[in-house]
Amino acid sequence: MAKLNDSQLNQAAEILTDTLNIGYPTLKDAMEEIKELLIPENTLLAAVEGDEVLGWGGILAPEYDGNVFELHPLAVSEKHQDKGTGRAIVEALEKAAREQGGLTIWLGADDEGEEGETSLADADLYDDLPSKLAEFDPGTHQAGFYVKMGYKIIGVMPDANGPGRPDIFFGKKL
């Protein structure tokens, strides 16, 4: 990402706004996030074809004595989704984390839409959470992508995004 020109960084910001618009509702919000993330401690990678940014993602500076990396964010333009772009970015980020000595990679996936997208939305997560996790259905949420990539639910934060809207934590052994 550090090698992208201003036009490409703007494309990356547009992808972030288009795909994660609840967290980054404006182009200004997305550009601020990119600028905050573009520090040497983080690893940000972009999939680029010609001059077009197809998607991008990052791993944040390692935690827990270098053992754990957070995957944040992952954003792929809608026209390049379901074509392997996201998978390639995540696999490259996982490789980078392993090369830096990482043992675990994790991410938070907010179920924050008005209707809720996963089976954990609008559920009482304080009542028999293990059975709710065993029956987890990602629905239309991006969590389905991470499950296909081998990530497992390692925790949830009930009501993180308002009543019935949890943050779902996924992890994967590197």
CSV table of N, CA and C in Angstrom, one decimal:
chain,number,residue,atom,x,y,z
A,1,MET,N,0.8,-1.2,0.0
A,1,MET,CA,0.0,0.0,0.0
A,1,MET,C,0.9,1.3,0.0
A,2,ALA,N,2.0,1.2,0.6
A,2,ALA,CA,2.9,2.4,0.7
A,2,ALA,C,3.4,2.8,-0.7
A,3,LYS,N,3.3,1.9,-1.6
A,3,LYS,CA,3.8,2.2,-3.0
A,3,LYS,C,2.7,2.7,-3.9
A,4,LEU,N,1.4,2.8,-3.4
A,4,LEU,CA,0.3,3.2,-4.2
A,4,LEU,C,0.4,4.8,-4.4
A,5,ASN,N,0.0,5.2,-5.6
A,5,ASN,CA,0.0,6.7,-5.8
A,5,ASN,C,-1.3,7.2,-5.2
A,6,ASP,N,-1.5,8.5,-5.3
A,6,ASP,CA,-2.6,9.2,-4.7
A,6,ASP,C,-3.9,8.7,-5.3
A,7,SER,N,-4.0,8.5,-6.6
A,7,SER,CA,-5.2,8.0,-7.2
A,7,SER,C,-5.6,6.6,-6.7
A,8,GLN,N,-4.6,5.8,-6.6
A,8,GLN,CA,-4.8,4.4,-6.1
A,8,GLN,C,-5.2,4.4,-4.6
A,9,LEU,N,-4.6,5.3,-3.8
A,9,LEU,CA,-5.0,5.4,-2.4
A,9,LEU,C,-6.5,5.9,-2.3
A,10,ASN,N,-6.9,6.8,-3.2
A,10,ASN,CA,-8.3,7.2,-3.3
A,10,ASN,C,-9.2,6.0,-3.6
A,11,GLN,N,-8.7,5.2,-4.6
A,11,GLN,CA,-9.5,4.0,-5.0
A,11,GLN,C,-9.7,3.1,-3.8
A,12,ALA,N,-8.6,2.9,-3.0
A,12,ALA,CA,-8.6,2.0,-1.8
A,12,ALA,C,-9.6,2.6,-0.8
A,13,ALA,N,-9.6,3.9,-0.7
A,13,ALA,CA,-10.6,4.5,0.3
A,13,ALA,C,-12.0,4.4,-0.2
A,14,GLU,N,-12.2,4.5,-1.5
A,14,GLU,CA,-13.6,4.3,-2.1
A,14,GLU,C,-14.1,2.8,-1.9
A,15,ILE,N,-13.1,1.9,-2.0
A,15,ILE,CA,-13.5,0.5,-1.8
A,15,ILE,C,-13.9,0.3,-0.3
A,16,LEU,N,-13.2,0.9,0.6
A,16,LEU,CA,-13.5,0.8,2.0
A,16,LEU,C,-14.8,1.4,2.3
A,17,THR,N,-15.1,2.6,1.8
A,17,THR,CA,-16.4,3.2,2.0
A,17,THR,C,-17.6,2.4,1.4
A,18,ASP,N,-17.3,1.8,0.2
A,18,ASP,CA,-18.4,1.1,-0.5
A,18,ASP,C,-18.7,-0.2,0.2
A,19,THR,N,-17.7,-0.9,0.7
A,19,THR,CA,-17.9,-2.2,1.3
A,19,THR,C,-18.1,-2.3,2.8
A,20,LEU,N,-17.6,-1.3,3.5
A,20,LEU,CA,-17.7,-1.2,4.9
A,20,LEU,C,-18.2,0.1,5.3
A,21,ASN,N,-19.4,0.5,4.7
A,21,ASN,CA,-19.8,1.9,4.8
A,21,ASN,C,-20.4,2.2,6.2
A,22,ILE,N,-20.7,1.3,7.0
A,22,ILE,CA,-21.2,1.6,8.4
A,22,ILE,C,-20.0,2.1,9.2
A,23,GLY,N,-18.9,1.5,9.0
A,23,GLY,CA,-17.7,1.9,9.8
A,23,GLY,C,-17.0,3.1,9.1
A,24,TYR,N,-17.1,3.2,7.8
A,24,TYR,CA,-16.4,4.3,7.1
A,24,TYR,C,-17.4,4.9,6.1
A,25,PRO,N,-18.4,5.7,6.6
A,25,PRO,CA,-19.4,6.3,5.8
A,25,PRO,C,-19.0,7.3,4.7
A,26,THR,N,-17.9,7.9,4.9
A,26,THR,CA,-17.5,8.9,3.9
A,26,THR,C,-16.1,8.6,3.4
A,27,LEU,N,-15.8,9.2,2.3
A,27,LEU,CA,-14.4,9.1,1.7
A,27,LEU,C,-13.4,9.6,2.7
A,28,LYS,N,-13.7,10.7,3.4
A,28,LYS,CA,-12.8,11.3,4.3
A,28,LYS,C,-12.5,10.3,5.5
A,29,ASP,N,-13.6,9.7,6.0
A,29,ASP,CA,-13.4,8.7,7.1
A,29,ASP,C,-12.4,7.6,6.6
A,30,ALA,N,-12.6,7.1,5.4
A,30,ALA,CA,-11.8,6.0,4.8
A,30,ALA,C,-10.4,6.5,4.6
A,31,MET,N,-10.2,7.7,4.1
A,31,MET,CA,-8.8,8.2,3.9
A,31,MET,C,-8.1,8.3,5.3
A,32,GLU,N,-8.8,8.8,6.3
A,32,GLU,CA,-8.2,8.9,7.6
A,32,GLU,C,-7.8,7.6,8.1
A,33,GLU,N,-8.6,6.6,7.9
A,33,GLU,CA,-8.3,5.2,8.4
A,33,GLU,C,-7.0,4.7,7.7
A,34,ILE,N,-6.9,4.9,6.3
A,34,ILE,CA,-5.8,4.5,5.6
A,34,ILE,C,-4.5,5.2,6.1
A,35,LYS,N,-4.6,6.5,6.3
A,35,LYS,CA,-3.4,7.3,6.8
A,35,LYS,C,-3.0,6.8,8.2
A,36,GLU,N,-4.0,6.5,9.0
A,36,GLU,CA,-3.6,6.0,10.4
A,36,GLU,C,-3.0,4.6,10.3
A,37,LEU,N,-3.4,3.8,9.3
A,37,LEU,CA,-2.8,2.4,9.2
A,37,LEU,C,-1.5,2.4,8.5
A,38,LEU,N,-1.2,3.4,7.7
A,38,LEU,CA,0.1,3.4,6.9
A,38,LEU,C,1.3,3.8,7.8
A,39,ILE,N,1.6,2.9,8.7
A,39,ILE,CA,2.7,3.1,9.6
A,39,ILE,C,3.6,1.8,9.5
A,40,PRO,N,4.9,1.9,9.7
A,40,PRO,CA,5.8,0.8,9.5
A,40,PRO,C,5.5,-0.4,10.3
A,41,GLU,N,4.8,-0.3,11.4
A,41,GLU,CA,4.5,-1.5,12.3
A,41,GLU,C,3.4,-2.3,11.7
A,42,ASN,N,2.6,-1.8,10.8
A,42,ASN,CA,1.5,-2.5,10.2
A,42,ASN,C,2.0,-3.0,8.8
A,43,THR,N,1.3,-4.1,8.3
A,43,THR,CA,1.5,-4.6,7.0
A,43,THR,C,0.3,-4.4,6.2
A,44,LEU,N,0.3,-3.6,5.2
A,44,LEU,CA,-0.9,-3.3,4.3
A,44,LEU,C,-0.6,-3.8,2.9
A,45,LEU,N,-1.4,-4.6,2.3
A,45,LEU,CA,-1.2,-5.1,1.0
A,45,LEU,C,-2.4,-4.8,0.1
A,46,ALA,N,-2.2,-4.5,-1.1
A,46,ALA,CA,-3.2,-4.2,-2.1
A,46,ALA,C,-3.1,-5.1,-3.3
A,47,ALA,N,-4.2,-5.5,-3.8
A,47,ALA,CA,-4.3,-6.3,-5.1
A,47,ALA,C,-4.5,-5.2,-6.2
A,48,VAL,N,-3.6,-5.1,-7.1
A,48,VAL,CA,-3.7,-4.1,-8.1
A,48,VAL,C,-3.5,-4.8,-9.5
A,49,GLU,N,-4.4,-4.3,-10.4
A,49,GLU,CA,-4.3,-4.8,-11.8
A,49,GLU,C,-4.2,-3.6,-12.7
A,50,GLY,N,-3.1,-3.4,-13.4
A,50,GLY,CA,-2.8,-2.2,-14.1
A,50,GLY,C,-2.7,-1.0,-13.1
A,51,ASP,N,-3.6,0.0,-13.2
A,51,ASP,CA,-3.6,1.0,-12.2
A,51,ASP,C,-4.8,0.9,-11.3
A,52,GLU,N,-5.6,-0.2,-11.4
A,52,GLU,CA,-6.8,-0.3,-10.6
A,52,GLU,C,-6.6,-1.1,-9.4
A,53,VAL,N,-7.0,-0.6,-8.2
A,53,VAL,CA,-7.0,-1.3,-7.0
A,53,VAL,C,-8.2,-2.2,-6.9
A,54,LEU,N,-8.0,-3.5,-6.8
A,54,LEU,CA,-9.1,-4.5,-6.7
A,54,LEU,C,-9.6,-4.7,-5.3
A,55,GLY,N,-8.6,-4.5,-4.3
A,55,GLY,CA,-8.9,-4.7,-2.9
A,55,GLY,C,-7.7,-4.5,-2.1
A,56,TRP,N,-7.8,-4.5,-0.8
A,56,TRP,CA,-6.7,-4.4,0.0
A,56,TRP,C,-7.0,-4.8,1.5
A,57,GLY,N,-6.0,-5.1,2.2
A,57,GLY,CA,-6.1,-5.5,3.6
A,57,GLY,C,-4.9,-5.3,4.4
A,58,GLY,N,-5.0,-5.5,5.7
A,58,GLY,CA,-3.8,-5.3,6.5
A,58,GLY,C,-3.7,-6.2,7.7
A,59,ILE,N,-2.6,-6.3,8.3
A,59,ILE,CA,-2.4,-6.9,9.6
A,59,ILE,C,-1.7,-5.8,10.4
A,60,LEU,N,-2.3,-5.6,11.6
A,60,LEU,CA,-1.8,-4.6,12.5
A,60,LEU,C,-0.5,-5.1,13.3
A,61,ALA,N,0.2,-4.1,13.8
A,61,ALA,CA,1.4,-4.5,14.6
A,61,ALA,C,1.1,-5.6,15.5
A,62,PRO,N,2.1,-6.6,15.6
A,62,PRO,CA,1.8,-7.8,16.5
A,62,PRO,C,1.6,-7.4,17.9
A,63,GLU,N,0.9,-8.3,18.6
A,63,GLU,CA,0.6,-8.2,20.0
A,63,GLU,C,1.1,-9.4,20.7
A,64,TYR,N,1.0,-9.5,22.0
A,64,TYR,CA,1.4,-10.6,22.8
A,64,TYR,C,2.8,-11.1,22.4
A,65,ASP,N,3.7,-10.3,22.6
A,65,ASP,CA,5.1,-10.6,22.3
A,65,ASP,C,5.4,-11.1,20.9
A,66,GLY,N,4.6,-10.6,19.9
A,66,GLY,CA,4.7,-10.9,18.5
A,66,GLY,C,4.0,-12.2,18.1
A,67,ASN,N,3.2,-12.8,19.0
A,67,ASN,CA,2.6,-14.1,18.6
A,67,ASN,C,1.3,-13.9,17.9
A,68,VAL,N,0.6,-12.7,18.1
A,68,VAL,CA,-0.8,-12.5,17.6
A,68,VAL,C,-0.9,-11.3,16.7
A,69,PHE,N,-1.5,-11.5,15.5
A,69,PHE,CA,-1.7,-10.4,14.6
A,69,PHE,C,-3.2,-10.2,14.4
A,70,GLU,N,-3.7,-9.0,14.3
A,70,GLU,CA,-5.0,-8.7,13.9
A,70,GLU,C,-5.2,-8.4,12.4
A,71,LEU,N,-6.1,-9.0,11.8
A,71,LEU,CA,-6.4,-8.8,10.4
A,71,LEU,C,-7.4,-7.6,10.4
A,72,HIS,N,-6.9,-6.5,9.8
A,72,HIS,CA,-7.8,-5.3,9.8
A,72,HIS,C,-7.2,-4.3,8.8
A,73,PRO,N,-8.0,-3.8,7.9
A,73,PRO,CA,-9.3,-4.3,7.5
A,73,PRO,C,-9.1,-5.3,6.3
A,74,LEU,N,-10.2,-5.7,5.7
A,74,LEU,CA,-10.2,-6.4,4.4
A,74,LEU,C,-11.3,-5.8,3.6
A,75,ALA,N,-11.0,-5.2,2.5
A,75,ALA,CA,-12.0,-4.6,1.6
A,75,ALA,C,-11.7,-4.9,0.2
A,76,VAL,N,-12.6,-5.5,-0.5
A,76,VAL,CA,-12.5,-5.9,-1.9
A,76,VAL,C,-13.7,-5.2,-2.7
A,77,SER,N,-13.3,-4.6,-3.8
A,77,SER,CA,-14.4,-3.9,-4.6
A,77,SER,C,-15.5,-5.0,-5.0
A,78,GLU,N,-16.7,-4.5,-5.0
A,78,GLU,CA,-17.8,-5.4,-5.2
A,78,GLU,C,-17.6,-6.2,-6.6
A,79,LYS,N,-17.1,-5.5,-7.6
A,79,LYS,CA,-17.0,-6.2,-8.9
A,79,LYS,C,-15.9,-7.2,-8.9
A,80,HIS,N,-15.0,-7.2,-7.9
A,80,HIS,CA,-14.0,-8.2,-7.8
A,80,HIS,C,-14.2,-9.2,-6.7
A,81,GLN,N,-15.3,-9.2,-6.0
A,81,GLN,CA,-15.6,-10.2,-5.0
A,81,GLN,C,-16.0,-11.5,-5.7
A,82,ASP,N,-15.8,-12.6,-5.0
A,82,ASP,CA,-16.1,-14.0,-5.4
A,82,ASP,C,-15.2,-14.3,-6.6
A,83,LYS,N,-14.1,-13.7,-6.7
A,83,LYS,CA,-13.1,-14.1,-7.8
A,83,LYS,C,-11.8,-14.4,-7.3
A,84,GLY,N,-11.6,-14.6,-6.0
A,84,GLY,CA,-10.4,-15.0,-5.4
A,84,GLY,C,-9.5,-13.9,-4.9
A,85,THR,N,-9.9,-12.6,-5.1
A,85,THR,CA,-9.1,-11.5,-4.7
A,85,THR,C,-9.0,-11.4,-3.2
A,86,GLY,N,-10.1,-11.6,-2.5
A,86,GLY,CA,-10.0,-11.5,-1.0
A,86,GLY,C,-9.2,-12.7,-0.4
A,87,ARG,N,-9.4,-13.8,-1.0
A,87,ARG,CA,-8.6,-15.0,-0.6
A,87,ARG,C,-7.1,-14.8,-0.8
A,88,ALA,N,-6.8,-14.2,-1.9
A,88,ALA,CA,-5.3,-14.0,-2.2
A,88,ALA,C,-4.8,-13.0,-1.2
A,89,ILE,N,-5.5,-11.9,-0.9
A,89,ILE,CA,-5.1,-10.9,0.1
A,89,ILE,C,-4.9,-11.5,1.5
A,90,VAL,N,-5.9,-12.3,1.9
A,90,VAL,CA,-5.8,-12.9,3.2
A,90,VAL,C,-4.7,-13.9,3.3
A,91,GLU,N,-4.5,-14.7,2.3
A,91,GLU,CA,-3.4,-15.7,2.3
A,91,GLU,C,-2.1,-15.0,2.4
A,92,ALA,N,-1.9,-13.9,1.6
A,92,ALA,CA,-0.7,-13.1,1.7
A,92,ALA,C,-0.4,-12.5,3.0
A,93,LEU,N,-1.5,-12.0,3.7
A,93,LEU,CA,-1.4,-11.4,5.0
A,93,LEU,C,-1.0,-12.5,6.0
A,94,GLU,N,-1.6,-13.6,5.9
A,94,GLU,CA,-1.3,-14.7,6.8
A,94,GLU,C,0.1,-15.1,6.7
A,95,LYS,N,0.6,-15.2,5.4
A,95,LYS,CA,2.0,-15.5,5.2
A,95,LYS,C,2.9,-14.5,5.8
A,96,ALA,N,2.6,-13.2,5.7
A,96,ALA,CA,3.4,-12.1,6.3
A,96,ALA,C,3.4,-12.3,7.8
A,97,ALA,N,2.3,-12.6,8.4
A,97,ALA,CA,2.2,-12.8,9.8
A,97,ALA,C,3.1,-13.9,10.3
A,98,ARG,N,3.0,-15.1,9.5
A,98,ARG,CA,3.9,-16.2,9.9
A,98,ARG,C,5.4,-15.9,9.8
A,99,GLU,N,5.7,-15.1,8.7
A,99,GLU,CA,7.1,-14.7,8.5
A,99,GLU,C,7.6,-13.8,9.6
A,100,GLN,N,6.7,-13.1,10.3
A,100,GLN,CA,7.1,-12.2,11.4
A,100,GLN,C,7.0,-13.0,12.7
A,101,GLY,N,6.8,-14.3,12.7
A,101,GLY,CA,6.8,-15.1,13.9
A,101,GLY,C,5.4,-15.3,14.5
A,102,GLY,N,4.3,-14.9,13.8
A,102,GLY,CA,3.0,-15.0,14.4
A,102,GLY,C,2.5,-16.4,14.5
A,103,LEU,N,1.8,-16.7,15.5
A,103,LEU,CA,1.2,-18.0,15.8
A,103,LEU,C,-0.3,-18.0,15.6
A,104,THR,N,-0.9,-16.8,15.8
A,104,THR,CA,-2.4,-16.7,15.6
A,104,THR,C,-2.7,-15.4,14.9
A,105,ILE,N,-3.8,-15.5,14.1
A,105,ILE,CA,-4.3,-14.3,13.5
A,105,ILE,C,-5.8,-14.2,13.8
A,106,TRP,N,-6.3,-13.0,14.1
A,106,TRP,CA,-7.7,-12.8,14.5
A,106,TRP,C,-8.3,-11.6,13.9
A,107,LEU,N,-9.6,-11.5,13.9
A,107,LEU,CA,-10.3,-10.4,13.4
A,107,LEU,C,-11.6,-10.2,14.1
A,108,GLY,N,-12.2,-9.1,14.1
A,108,GLY,CA,-13.5,-8.8,14.6
A,108,GLY,C,-14.4,-8.5,13.4
A,109,ALA,N,-15.6,-9.2,13.4
A,109,ALA,CA,-16.6,-9.0,12.3
A,109,ALA,C,-17.9,-8.5,12.9
A,110,ASP,N,-18.1,-7.2,12.8
A,110,ASP,CA,-19.3,-6.6,13.5
A,110,ASP,C,-20.6,-7.0,12.7
A,111,ASP,N,-21.6,-7.5,13.4
A,111,ASP,CA,-22.9,-7.8,12.8
A,111,ASP,C,-23.7,-6.6,13.2
A,112,GLU,N,-23.6,-5.5,12.4
A,112,GLU,CA,-24.2,-4.2,12.8
A,112,GLU,C,-25.3,-3.7,11.9
A,113,GLY,N,-25.7,-4.4,10.9
A,113,GLY,CA,-26.7,-4.0,10.0
A,113,GLY,C,-28.1,-3.8,10.8
A,114,GLU,N,-29.0,-3.1,10.2
A,114,GLU,CA,-30.3,-2.8,10.8
A,114,GLU,C,-31.0,-4.1,11.1
A,115,GLU,N,-30.9,-5.1,10.2
A,115,GLU,CA,-31.7,-6.3,10.3
A,115,GLU,C,-30.8,-7.4,11.0
A,116,GLY,N,-29.5,-7.2,11.0
A,116,GLY,CA,-28.6,-8.3,11.5
A,116,GLY,C,-28.5,-9.3,10.5
A,117,GLU,N,-27.3,-9.9,10.3
A,117,GLU,CA,-27.1,-10.8,9.2
A,117,GLU,C,-26.8,-12.2,9.6
A,118,THR,N,-26.2,-12.4,10.8
A,118,THR,CA,-25.9,-13.7,11.3
A,118,THR,C,-26.9,-14.3,12.2
A,119,SER,N,-26.8,-15.5,12.6
A,119,SER,CA,-27.7,-16.1,13.5
A,119,SER,C,-27.5,-15.6,14.9
A,120,LEU,N,-26.4,-14.9,15.2
A,120,LEU,CA,-26.2,-14.3,16.5
A,120,LEU,C,-26.9,-13.0,16.7
A,121,ALA,N,-27.3,-12.4,15.6
A,121,ALA,CA,-28.0,-11.1,15.7
A,121,ALA,C,-29.4,-11.3,16.4
A,122,ASP,N,-29.7,-10.4,17.3
A,122,ASP,CA,-31.0,-10.5,18.0
A,122,ASP,C,-31.2,-11.7,18.9
A,123,ALA,N,-30.1,-12.5,19.1
A,123,ALA,CA,-30.1,-13.6,20.0
A,123,ALA,C,-29.7,-13.2,21.4
A,124,ASP,N,-30.2,-13.9,22.4
A,124,ASP,CA,-29.7,-13.6,23.8
A,124,ASP,C,-28.4,-14.4,24.0
A,125,LEU,N,-27.3,-13.7,23.8
A,125,LEU,CA,-26.0,-14.4,23.8
A,125,LEU,C,-25.5,-14.7,25.2
A,126,TYR,N,-26.3,-14.3,26.2
A,126,TYR,CA,-26.0,-14.7,27.6
A,126,TYR,C,-26.7,-16.0,28.0
A,127,ASP,N,-27.6,-16.5,27.1
A,127,ASP,CA,-28.3,-17.7,27.4
A,127,ASP,C,-27.7,-18.8,26.5
A,128,ASP,N,-27.0,-19.7,27.0
A,128,ASP,CA,-26.5,-20.9,26.3
A,128,ASP,C,-25.7,-20.5,25.1
A,129,LEU,N,-24.7,-19.7,25.3
A,129,LEU,CA,-23.9,-19.3,24.1
A,129,LEU,C,-23.2,-20.4,23.4
A,130,PRO,N,-22.7,-21.5,24.1
A,130,PRO,CA,-22.1,-22.6,23.3
A,130,PRO,C,-23.0,-23.2,22.3
A,131,SER,N,-24.3,-23.4,22.6
A,131,SER,CA,-25.2,-24.0,21.5
A,131,SER,C,-25.4,-23.0,20.4
A,132,LYS,N,-25.5,-21.7,20.7
A,132,LYS,CA,-25.6,-20.7,19.6
A,132,LYS,C,-24.4,-20.7,18.7
A,133,LEU,N,-23.2,-20.8,19.3
A,133,LEU,CA,-22.0,-20.9,18.5
A,133,LEU,C,-22.0,-22.2,17.7
A,134,ALA,N,-22.4,-23.3,18.2
A,134,ALA,CA,-22.4,-24.6,17.5
A,134,ALA,C,-23.3,-24.5,16.3
A,135,GLU,N,-24.4,-23.7,16.4
A,135,GLU,CA,-25.4,-23.6,15.3
A,135,GLU,C,-25.2,-22.4,14.5
A,136,PHE,N,-24.0,-21.7,14.6
A,136,PHE,CA,-23.8,-20.4,13.9
A,136,PHE,C,-24.0,-20.5,12.4
A,137,ASP,N,-24.8,-19.6,11.9
A,137,ASP,CA,-25.1,-19.4,10.5
A,137,ASP,C,-24.7,-18.0,10.1
A,138,PRO,N,-23.7,-17.8,9.2
A,138,PRO,CA,-23.3,-16.5,8.8
A,138,PRO,C,-24.3,-15.7,8.0
A,139,GLY,N,-25.2,-16.4,7.4
A,139,GLY,CA,-26.2,-15.7,6.6
A,139,GLY,C,-25.5,-15.0,5.5
A,140,THR,N,-25.8,-13.7,5.3
A,140,THR,CA,-25.2,-12.9,4.2
A,140,THR,C,-24.0,-12.1,4.7
A,141,HIS,N,-23.6,-12.3,5.9
A,141,HIS,CA,-22.5,-11.6,6.5
A,141,HIS,C,-21.2,-12.1,6.0
A,142,GLN,N,-20.2,-11.2,6.0
A,142,GLN,CA,-18.8,-11.5,5.6
A,142,GLN,C,-18.2,-12.6,6.4
A,143,ALA,N,-18.8,-12.9,7.6
A,143,ALA,CA,-18.3,-14.0,8.4
A,143,ALA,C,-18.2,-15.3,7.6
A,144,GLY,N,-19.1,-15.5,6.7
A,144,GLY,CA,-19.1,-16.7,5.9
A,144,GLY,C,-17.8,-16.9,5.1
A,145,PHE,N,-17.3,-15.8,4.6
A,145,PHE,CA,-16.0,-15.8,3.9
A,145,PHE,C,-14.9,-16.3,4.8
A,146,TYR,N,-14.8,-15.7,6.0
A,146,TYR,CA,-13.8,-16.1,7.0
A,146,TYR,C,-13.9,-17.6,7.4
A,147,VAL,N,-15.1,-18.1,7.6
A,147,VAL,CA,-15.3,-19.5,7.9
A,147,VAL,C,-14.8,-20.4,6.8
A,148,LYS,N,-15.0,-20.0,5.5
A,148,LYS,CA,-14.5,-20.7,4.4
A,148,LYS,C,-13.0,-20.7,4.4
A,149,MET,N,-12.4,-19.6,4.9
A,149,MET,CA,-10.9,-19.5,5.0
A,149,MET,C,-10.3,-20.2,6.2
A,150,GLY,N,-11.1,-20.9,6.9
A,150,GLY,CA,-10.6,-21.7,8.0
A,150,GLY,C,-10.6,-21.0,9.4
A,151,TYR,N,-11.2,-19.8,9.5
A,151,TYR,CA,-11.3,-19.1,10.7
A,151,TYR,C,-12.4,-19.7,11.6
A,152,LYS,N,-12.2,-19.7,12.9
A,152,LYS,CA,-13.2,-20.2,13.9
A,152,LYS,C,-13.6,-19.1,14.8
A,153,ILE,N,-14.8,-19.1,15.3
A,153,ILE,CA,-15.3,-18.2,16.3
A,153,ILE,C,-14.5,-18.4,17.6
A,154,ILE,N,-13.8,-17.4,18.0
A,154,ILE,CA,-13.1,-17.5,19.3
A,154,ILE,C,-13.7,-16.6,20.4
A,155,GLY,N,-14.8,-15.9,20.1
A,155,GLY,CA,-15.5,-15.1,21.0
A,155,GLY,C,-16.5,-14.2,20.4
A,156,VAL,N,-17.4,-13.7,21.2
A,156,VAL,CA,-18.3,-12.7,20.8
A,156,VAL,C,-18.5,-11.6,21.9
A,157,MET,N,-18.8,-10.4,21.5
A,157,MET,CA,-19.1,-9.3,22.4
A,157,MET,C,-20.5,-8.9,22.1
A,158,PRO,N,-21.5,-9.4,23.0
A,158,PRO,CA,-22.9,-9.1,22.8
A,158,PRO,C,-23.1,-7.6,22.8
A,159,ASP,N,-24.0,-7.1,22.0
A,159,ASP,CA,-24.5,-5.7,21.9
A,159,ASP,C,-23.4,-4.7,21.7
A,160,ALA,N,-22.3,-5.1,21.1
A,160,ALA,CA,-21.2,-4.2,20.8
A,160,ALA,C,-21.6,-3.1,19.9
A,161,ASN,N,-22.5,-3.3,19.0
A,161,ASN,CA,-22.9,-2.3,18.0
A,161,ASN,C,-24.4,-1.9,18.3
A,162,GLY,N,-24.8,-2.1,19.5
A,162,GLY,CA,-26.2,-1.8,19.8
A,162,GLY,C,-27.0,-3.0,20.2
A,163,PRO,N,-28.2,-2.9,20.7
A,163,PRO,CA,-28.9,-4.1,21.1
A,163,PRO,C,-29.1,-5.1,20.0
A,164,GLY,N,-28.6,-6.4,20.3
A,164,GLY,CA,-28.7,-7.5,19.3
A,164,GLY,C,-27.7,-7.5,18.2
A,165,ARG,N,-26.7,-6.6,18.3
A,165,ARG,CA,-25.7,-6.5,17.2
A,165,ARG,C,-24.3,-6.8,17.8
A,166,PRO,N,-23.9,-8.0,17.8
A,166,PRO,CA,-22.6,-8.4,18.4
A,166,PRO,C,-21.4,-8.1,17.5
A,167,ASP,N,-20.3,-8.1,18.1
A,167,ASP,CA,-19.0,-8.2,17.4
A,167,ASP,C,-18.6,-9.6,17.5
A,168,ILE,N,-18.3,-10.3,16.4
A,168,ILE,CA,-17.9,-11.7,16.4
A,168,ILE,C,-16.4,-11.8,16.2
A,169,PHE,N,-15.7,-12.4,17.1
A,169,PHE,CA,-14.2,-12.5,16.9
A,169,PHE,C,-13.9,-13.9,16.3
A,170,PHE,N,-13.1,-13.9,15.3
A,170,PHE,CA,-12.6,-15.1,14.6
A,170,PHE,C,-11.1,-15.2,14.7
A,171,GLY,N,-10.6,-16.4,14.8
A,171,GLY,CA,-9.2,-16.6,14.9
A,171,GLY,C,-8.8,-17.8,14.1
A,172,LYS,N,-7.5,-17.9,13.8
A,172,LYS,CA,-6.9,-19.0,13.0
A,172,LYS,C,-5.5,-19.2,13.4
A,173,LYS,N,-5.2,-20.5,13.6
A,173,LYS,CA,-3.8,-20.8,13.9
A,173,LYS,C,-2.9,-20.6,12.6
A,174,LEU,N,-1.8,-20.0,12.7
A,174,LEU,CA,-0.9,-19.8,11.6
A,174,LEU,C,0.0,-20.9,11.5
